[in-house]
Coordinates of C-alpha atoms in Angstrom, one line a residue:
X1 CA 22.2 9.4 -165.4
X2 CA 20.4 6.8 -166.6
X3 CA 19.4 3.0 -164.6
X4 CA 18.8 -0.2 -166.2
X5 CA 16.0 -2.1 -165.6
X6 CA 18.2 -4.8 -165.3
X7 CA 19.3 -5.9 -161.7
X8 CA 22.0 -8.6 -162.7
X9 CA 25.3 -6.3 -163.3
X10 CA 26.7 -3.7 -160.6
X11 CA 26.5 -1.3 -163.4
X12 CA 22.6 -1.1 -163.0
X13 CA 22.8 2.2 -161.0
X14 CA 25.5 4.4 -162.2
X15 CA 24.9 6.8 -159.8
X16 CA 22.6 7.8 -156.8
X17 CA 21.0 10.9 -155.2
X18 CA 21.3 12.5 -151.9
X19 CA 18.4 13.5 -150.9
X20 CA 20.4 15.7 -147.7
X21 CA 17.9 18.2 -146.4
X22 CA 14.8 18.7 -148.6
X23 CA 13.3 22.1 -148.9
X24 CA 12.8 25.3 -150.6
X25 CA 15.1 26.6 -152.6
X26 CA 15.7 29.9 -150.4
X27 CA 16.4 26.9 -147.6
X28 CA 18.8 24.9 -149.4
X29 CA 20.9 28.7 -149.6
X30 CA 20.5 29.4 -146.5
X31 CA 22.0 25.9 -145.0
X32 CA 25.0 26.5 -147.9
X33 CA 26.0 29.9 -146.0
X34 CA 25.3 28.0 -142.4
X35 CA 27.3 25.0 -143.4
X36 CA 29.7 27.2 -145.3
X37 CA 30.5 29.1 -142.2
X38 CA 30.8 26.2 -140.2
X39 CA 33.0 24.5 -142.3
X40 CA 35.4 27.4 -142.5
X41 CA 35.4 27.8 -139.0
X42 CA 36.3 24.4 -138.6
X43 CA 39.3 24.6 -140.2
X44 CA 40.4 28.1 -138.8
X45 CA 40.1 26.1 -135.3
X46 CA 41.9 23.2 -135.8
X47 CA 44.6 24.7 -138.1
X48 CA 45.2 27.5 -135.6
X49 CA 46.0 24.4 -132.5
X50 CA 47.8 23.0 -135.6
X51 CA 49.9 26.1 -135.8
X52 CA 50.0 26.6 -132.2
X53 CA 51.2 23.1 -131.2
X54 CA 54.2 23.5 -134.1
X55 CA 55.3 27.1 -133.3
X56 CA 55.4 26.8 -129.7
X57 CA 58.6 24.9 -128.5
X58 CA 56.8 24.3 -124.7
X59 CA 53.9 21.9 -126.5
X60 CA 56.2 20.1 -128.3
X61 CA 55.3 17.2 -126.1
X62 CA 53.3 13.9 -126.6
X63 CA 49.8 15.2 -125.2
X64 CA 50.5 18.3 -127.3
X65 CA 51.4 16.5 -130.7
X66 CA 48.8 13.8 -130.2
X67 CA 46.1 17.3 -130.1
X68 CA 48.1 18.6 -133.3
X69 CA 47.7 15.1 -135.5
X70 CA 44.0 14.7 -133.9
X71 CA 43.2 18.0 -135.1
X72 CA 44.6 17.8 -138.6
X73 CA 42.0 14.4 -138.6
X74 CA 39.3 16.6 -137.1
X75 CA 40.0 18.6 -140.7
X76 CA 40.0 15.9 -143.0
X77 CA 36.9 14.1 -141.6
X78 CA 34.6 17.1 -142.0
X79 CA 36.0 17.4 -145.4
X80 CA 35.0 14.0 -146.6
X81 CA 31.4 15.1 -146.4
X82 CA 31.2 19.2 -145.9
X83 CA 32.3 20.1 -149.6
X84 CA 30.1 17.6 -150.9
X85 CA 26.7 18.3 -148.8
X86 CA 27.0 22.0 -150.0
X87 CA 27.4 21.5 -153.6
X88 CA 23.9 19.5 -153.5
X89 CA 22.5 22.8 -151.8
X90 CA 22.9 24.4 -154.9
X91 CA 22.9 21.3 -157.5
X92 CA 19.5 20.3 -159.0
X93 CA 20.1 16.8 -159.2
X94 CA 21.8 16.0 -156.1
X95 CA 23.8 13.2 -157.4
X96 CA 26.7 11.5 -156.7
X97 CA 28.7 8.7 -159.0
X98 CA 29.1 5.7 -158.1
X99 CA 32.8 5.5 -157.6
X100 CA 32.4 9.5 -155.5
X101 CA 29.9 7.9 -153.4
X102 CA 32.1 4.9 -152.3
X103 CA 35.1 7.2 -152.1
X104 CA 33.2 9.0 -149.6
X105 CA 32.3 5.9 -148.0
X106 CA 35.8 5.1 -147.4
X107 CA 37.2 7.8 -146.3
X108 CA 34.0 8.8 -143.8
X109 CA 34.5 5.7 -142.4
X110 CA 38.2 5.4 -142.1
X111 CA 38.9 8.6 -140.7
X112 CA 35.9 8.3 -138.1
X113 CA 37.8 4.5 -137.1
X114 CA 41.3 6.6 -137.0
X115 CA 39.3 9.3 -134.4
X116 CA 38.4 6.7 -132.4
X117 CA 41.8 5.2 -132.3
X118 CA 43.5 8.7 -131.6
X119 CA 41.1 9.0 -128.7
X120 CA 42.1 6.0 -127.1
X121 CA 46.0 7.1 -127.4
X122 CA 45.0 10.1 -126.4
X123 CA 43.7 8.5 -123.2
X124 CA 46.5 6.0 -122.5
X125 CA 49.1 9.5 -122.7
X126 CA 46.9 11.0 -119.5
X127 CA 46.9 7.8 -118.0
X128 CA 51.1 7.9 -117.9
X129 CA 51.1 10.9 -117.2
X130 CA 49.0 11.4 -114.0
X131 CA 49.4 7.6 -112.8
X132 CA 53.1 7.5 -113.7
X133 CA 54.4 10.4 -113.6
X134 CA 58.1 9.7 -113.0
X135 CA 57.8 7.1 -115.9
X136 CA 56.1 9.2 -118.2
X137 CA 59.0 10.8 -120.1
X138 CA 60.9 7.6 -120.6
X139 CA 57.5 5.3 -121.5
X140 CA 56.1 8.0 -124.0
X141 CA 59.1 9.1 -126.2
X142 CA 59.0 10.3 -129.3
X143 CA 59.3 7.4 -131.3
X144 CA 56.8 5.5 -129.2
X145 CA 54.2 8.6 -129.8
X146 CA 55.1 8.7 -133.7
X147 CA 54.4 4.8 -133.8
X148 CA 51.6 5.4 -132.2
X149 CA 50.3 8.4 -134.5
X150 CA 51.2 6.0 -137.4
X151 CA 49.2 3.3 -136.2
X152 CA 46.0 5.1 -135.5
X153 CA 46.2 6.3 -139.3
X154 CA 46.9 2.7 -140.9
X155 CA 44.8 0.4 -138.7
X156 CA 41.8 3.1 -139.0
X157 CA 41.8 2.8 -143.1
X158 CA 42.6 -0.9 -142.9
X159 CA 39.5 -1.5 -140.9
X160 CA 36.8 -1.4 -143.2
X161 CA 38.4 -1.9 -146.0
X162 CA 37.6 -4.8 -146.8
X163 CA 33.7 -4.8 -146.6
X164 CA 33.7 -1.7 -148.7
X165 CA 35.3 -3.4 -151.5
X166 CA 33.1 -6.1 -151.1
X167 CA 29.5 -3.5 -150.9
X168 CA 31.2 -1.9 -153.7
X169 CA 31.2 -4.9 -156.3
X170 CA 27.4 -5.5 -155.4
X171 CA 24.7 -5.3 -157.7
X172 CA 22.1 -2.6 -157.2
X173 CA 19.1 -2.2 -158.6
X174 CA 16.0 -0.5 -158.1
X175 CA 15.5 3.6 -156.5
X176 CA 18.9 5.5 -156.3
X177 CA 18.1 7.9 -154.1
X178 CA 19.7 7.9 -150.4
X179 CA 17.6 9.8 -147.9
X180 CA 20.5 10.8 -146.4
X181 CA 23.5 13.4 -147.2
X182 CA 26.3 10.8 -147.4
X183 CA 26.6 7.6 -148.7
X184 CA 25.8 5.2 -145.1
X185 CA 26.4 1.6 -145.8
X186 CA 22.6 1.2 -144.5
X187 CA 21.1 3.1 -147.1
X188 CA 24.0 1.6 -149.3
X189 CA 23.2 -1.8 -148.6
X190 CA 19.1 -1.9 -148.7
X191 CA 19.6 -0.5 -152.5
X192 CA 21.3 -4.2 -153.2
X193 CA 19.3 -6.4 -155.8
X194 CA 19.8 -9.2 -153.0
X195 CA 20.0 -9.3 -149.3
X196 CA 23.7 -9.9 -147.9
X197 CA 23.3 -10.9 -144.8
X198 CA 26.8 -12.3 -144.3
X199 CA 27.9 -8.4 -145.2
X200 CA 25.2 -6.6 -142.8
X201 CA 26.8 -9.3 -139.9
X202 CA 30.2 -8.6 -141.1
X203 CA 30.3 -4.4 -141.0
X204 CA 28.1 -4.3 -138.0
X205 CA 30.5 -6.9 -136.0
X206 CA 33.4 -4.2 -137.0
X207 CA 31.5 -1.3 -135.6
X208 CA 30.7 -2.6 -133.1
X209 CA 34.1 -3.3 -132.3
X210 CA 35.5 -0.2 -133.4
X211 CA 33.2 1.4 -131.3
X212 CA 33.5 -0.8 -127.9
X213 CA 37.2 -1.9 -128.2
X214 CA 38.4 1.8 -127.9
X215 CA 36.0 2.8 -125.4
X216 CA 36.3 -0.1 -122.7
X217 CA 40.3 1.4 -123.5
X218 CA 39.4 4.6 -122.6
X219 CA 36.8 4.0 -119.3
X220 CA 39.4 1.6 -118.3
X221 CA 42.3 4.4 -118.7
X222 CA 40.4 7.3 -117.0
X223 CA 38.7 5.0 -114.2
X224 CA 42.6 4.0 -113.2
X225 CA 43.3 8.2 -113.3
X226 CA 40.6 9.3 -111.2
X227 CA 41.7 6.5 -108.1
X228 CA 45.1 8.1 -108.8
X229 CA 43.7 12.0 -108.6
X230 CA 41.3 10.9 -105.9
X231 CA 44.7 10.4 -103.8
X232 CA 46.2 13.3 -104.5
X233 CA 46.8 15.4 -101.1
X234 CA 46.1 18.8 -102.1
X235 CA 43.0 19.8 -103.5
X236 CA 45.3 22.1 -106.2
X237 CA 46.6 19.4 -107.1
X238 CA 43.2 17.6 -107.7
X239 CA 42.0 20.1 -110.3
X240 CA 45.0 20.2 -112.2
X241 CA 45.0 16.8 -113.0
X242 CA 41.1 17.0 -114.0
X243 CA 42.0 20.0 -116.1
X244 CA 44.6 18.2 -118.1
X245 CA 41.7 15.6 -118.7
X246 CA 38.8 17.4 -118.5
X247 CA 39.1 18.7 -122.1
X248 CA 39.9 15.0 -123.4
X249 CA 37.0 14.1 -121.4
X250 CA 34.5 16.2 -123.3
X251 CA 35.7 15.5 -126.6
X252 CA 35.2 11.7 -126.0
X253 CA 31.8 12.1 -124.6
X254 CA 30.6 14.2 -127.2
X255 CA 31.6 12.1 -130.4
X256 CA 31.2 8.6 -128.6
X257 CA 27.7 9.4 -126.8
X258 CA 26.3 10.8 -130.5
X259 CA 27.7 8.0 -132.3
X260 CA 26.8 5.3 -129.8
X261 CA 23.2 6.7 -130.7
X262 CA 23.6 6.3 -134.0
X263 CA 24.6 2.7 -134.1
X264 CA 24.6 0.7 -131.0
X265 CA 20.7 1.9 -129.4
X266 CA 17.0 1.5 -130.6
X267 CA 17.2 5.3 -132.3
X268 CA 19.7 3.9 -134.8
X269 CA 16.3 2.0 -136.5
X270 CA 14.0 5.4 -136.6
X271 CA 13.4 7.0 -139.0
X272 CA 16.0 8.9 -141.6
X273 CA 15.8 12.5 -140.1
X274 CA 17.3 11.4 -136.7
X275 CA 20.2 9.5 -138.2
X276 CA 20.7 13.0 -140.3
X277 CA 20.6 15.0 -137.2
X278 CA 22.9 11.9 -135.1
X279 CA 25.4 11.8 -137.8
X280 CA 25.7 15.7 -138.6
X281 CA 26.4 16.2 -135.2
X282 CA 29.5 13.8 -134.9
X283 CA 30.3 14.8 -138.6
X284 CA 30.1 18.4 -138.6
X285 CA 29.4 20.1 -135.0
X286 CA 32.1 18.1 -133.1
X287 CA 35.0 19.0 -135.3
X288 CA 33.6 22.6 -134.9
X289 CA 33.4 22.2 -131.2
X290 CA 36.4 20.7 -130.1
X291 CA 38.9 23.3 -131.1
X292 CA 37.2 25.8 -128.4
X293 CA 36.9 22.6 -126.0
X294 CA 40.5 22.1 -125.9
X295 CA 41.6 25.8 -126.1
X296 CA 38.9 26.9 -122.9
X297 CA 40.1 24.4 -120.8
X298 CA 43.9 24.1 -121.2
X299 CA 46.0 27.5 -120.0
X300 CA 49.2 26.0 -122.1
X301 CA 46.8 26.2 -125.2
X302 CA 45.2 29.4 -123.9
X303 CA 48.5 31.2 -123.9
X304 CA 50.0 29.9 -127.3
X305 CA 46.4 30.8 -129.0
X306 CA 47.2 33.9 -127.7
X307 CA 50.7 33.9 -128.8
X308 CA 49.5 33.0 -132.1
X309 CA 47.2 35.9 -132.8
X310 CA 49.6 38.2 -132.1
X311 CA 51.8 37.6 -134.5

């Protein structure tokens, strides 16, 4: 792979290098099998709630088919980096191409906009649910969840679409190499010949409000369901409406309080190691995670898992 000295064309790097995780060589084998396993059980999780939501006629409802299309995300966002990371455990090189490195780029980033989209659905359905529950089966019909699903999926690869294409037609110049083990537009951006400051303003203004927009959604939508469970009579009644949420409730803490660290406090400007460690943990260990999350805490899930195994 060879780099002009040249730093006037966007062909001056042709390709760059993930640095990942440096160390030995019997390390880089050893986080192949860890990340290997992890990765496969990722995908035995979330396929088995996608097998279980389609086989069993009693969760073919809108909590249970918004779970089933948030899972089958859950598989595709750890695949946009997973298969990658371990084939630079055991490459030499490390290195990328240019167009694989924005590819990545893309689809990190879209699917990651799509999750938080499909969480704040996701909330919305427990919010008619608990707080109207008379309503609920006439507000969220089928079509309305299928719109919904569809939505998610094509405003979450619009969104940064078109400041990709623009980083993408950049020119860069100088080092390659990314200390990190996917291509971040960070990283990306401070390997430009020239600073773009209108481009820096213009992806962190849509993080920012990819990030907030969803949340203040979701806060909003559980603060209005816990006055409504607060004033439930019976204290039965109480904890099954925090069970139907509780599970929801985890999964959003877990992948907004990590990525919130990431890019909204003052650890998102240490050094590379912690935004490995931040971003492997949203990337990798919550789309391990949240397959066990929802199937601990929800008896419906418990009982088709169950139902699923045996056969």
């Amino acid at each position: 792979m060879n780099i002009s000295n040249t730093p006037n064309t966007s062909s001056t790097i042709t390709g760059f290098i993930l640095l990942g995780f440096p160390c030995s060589r019997e390390g880089q084998i050893l986080l192949f099998v860890l990340f290997s396993v992890a990765y496969l059980l990722t995908l035995m999780g979330n396929g088995s709630i996608i097998c279980a939501v389609s086989w069993d006629q009693r969760l073919h409802t809108p909590m249970y088919i918004l779970l089933a299309n948030f899972s089958f995300l859950e598989i595709w966002y750890v695949t946009s980096t997973v298969p990658n990371m371990l084939a630079n455990f055991l490459s030499d090189t490390k290195v990328i191409s240019f167009s694989g490195c924005f590819l990545q780029f893309y689809f990190f980033f879209s699917l990651g906009s799509t999750e938080c989209f499909f969480l704040a659905i996701m909330a919305f359905d427990r919010y008619l649910a608990i707080c109207w529950p008379l309503h609920y089966p006439t507000i969220m019909t089928g079509r309305l969840c299928t719109n919904l699903v569809i939505s998610c999926w094509v405003f979450g690869f619009l969104w940064f679409l078109i400041p990709i294409i623009i980083i993408s037609q950049m020119s860069f110049c100088g080092s390659r190499i990314i200390d990190h083990f996917l291509c971040d537009p960070g990283p990306l951006l401070a390997l430009t010949c020239t600073r773009a400051p209108a481009i820096e303003l213009t992806s962190s203004t849509l993080s920012s409000l990819l990030l907030f927009i969803p949340f203040f959604f979701i806060v909003v939508s559980y603060a209005l369901v816990l006055r409504a469970v607060l004033r439930v009579p019976s204290a039965a009644g109480r904890r099954k409406a925090f069970s139907t949420c509780g599970s929801h409730l985890a999964v959003v803490s877990l992948f907004y309080g990590s990525v919130m660290v990431m890019y909204v406090s003052p650890t998102s400007e240490c050094e590379a190691g912690m935004q490995k460690m931040v971003t492997l943990f949203y990337s990798v260990v919550t789309p391990l995670i949240n397959p066990i999350i929802y199937s601990l805490r929800n008896k419906d899930m418990k009982h088709a898992m169950k139902t699923l195994l045996r056969t």
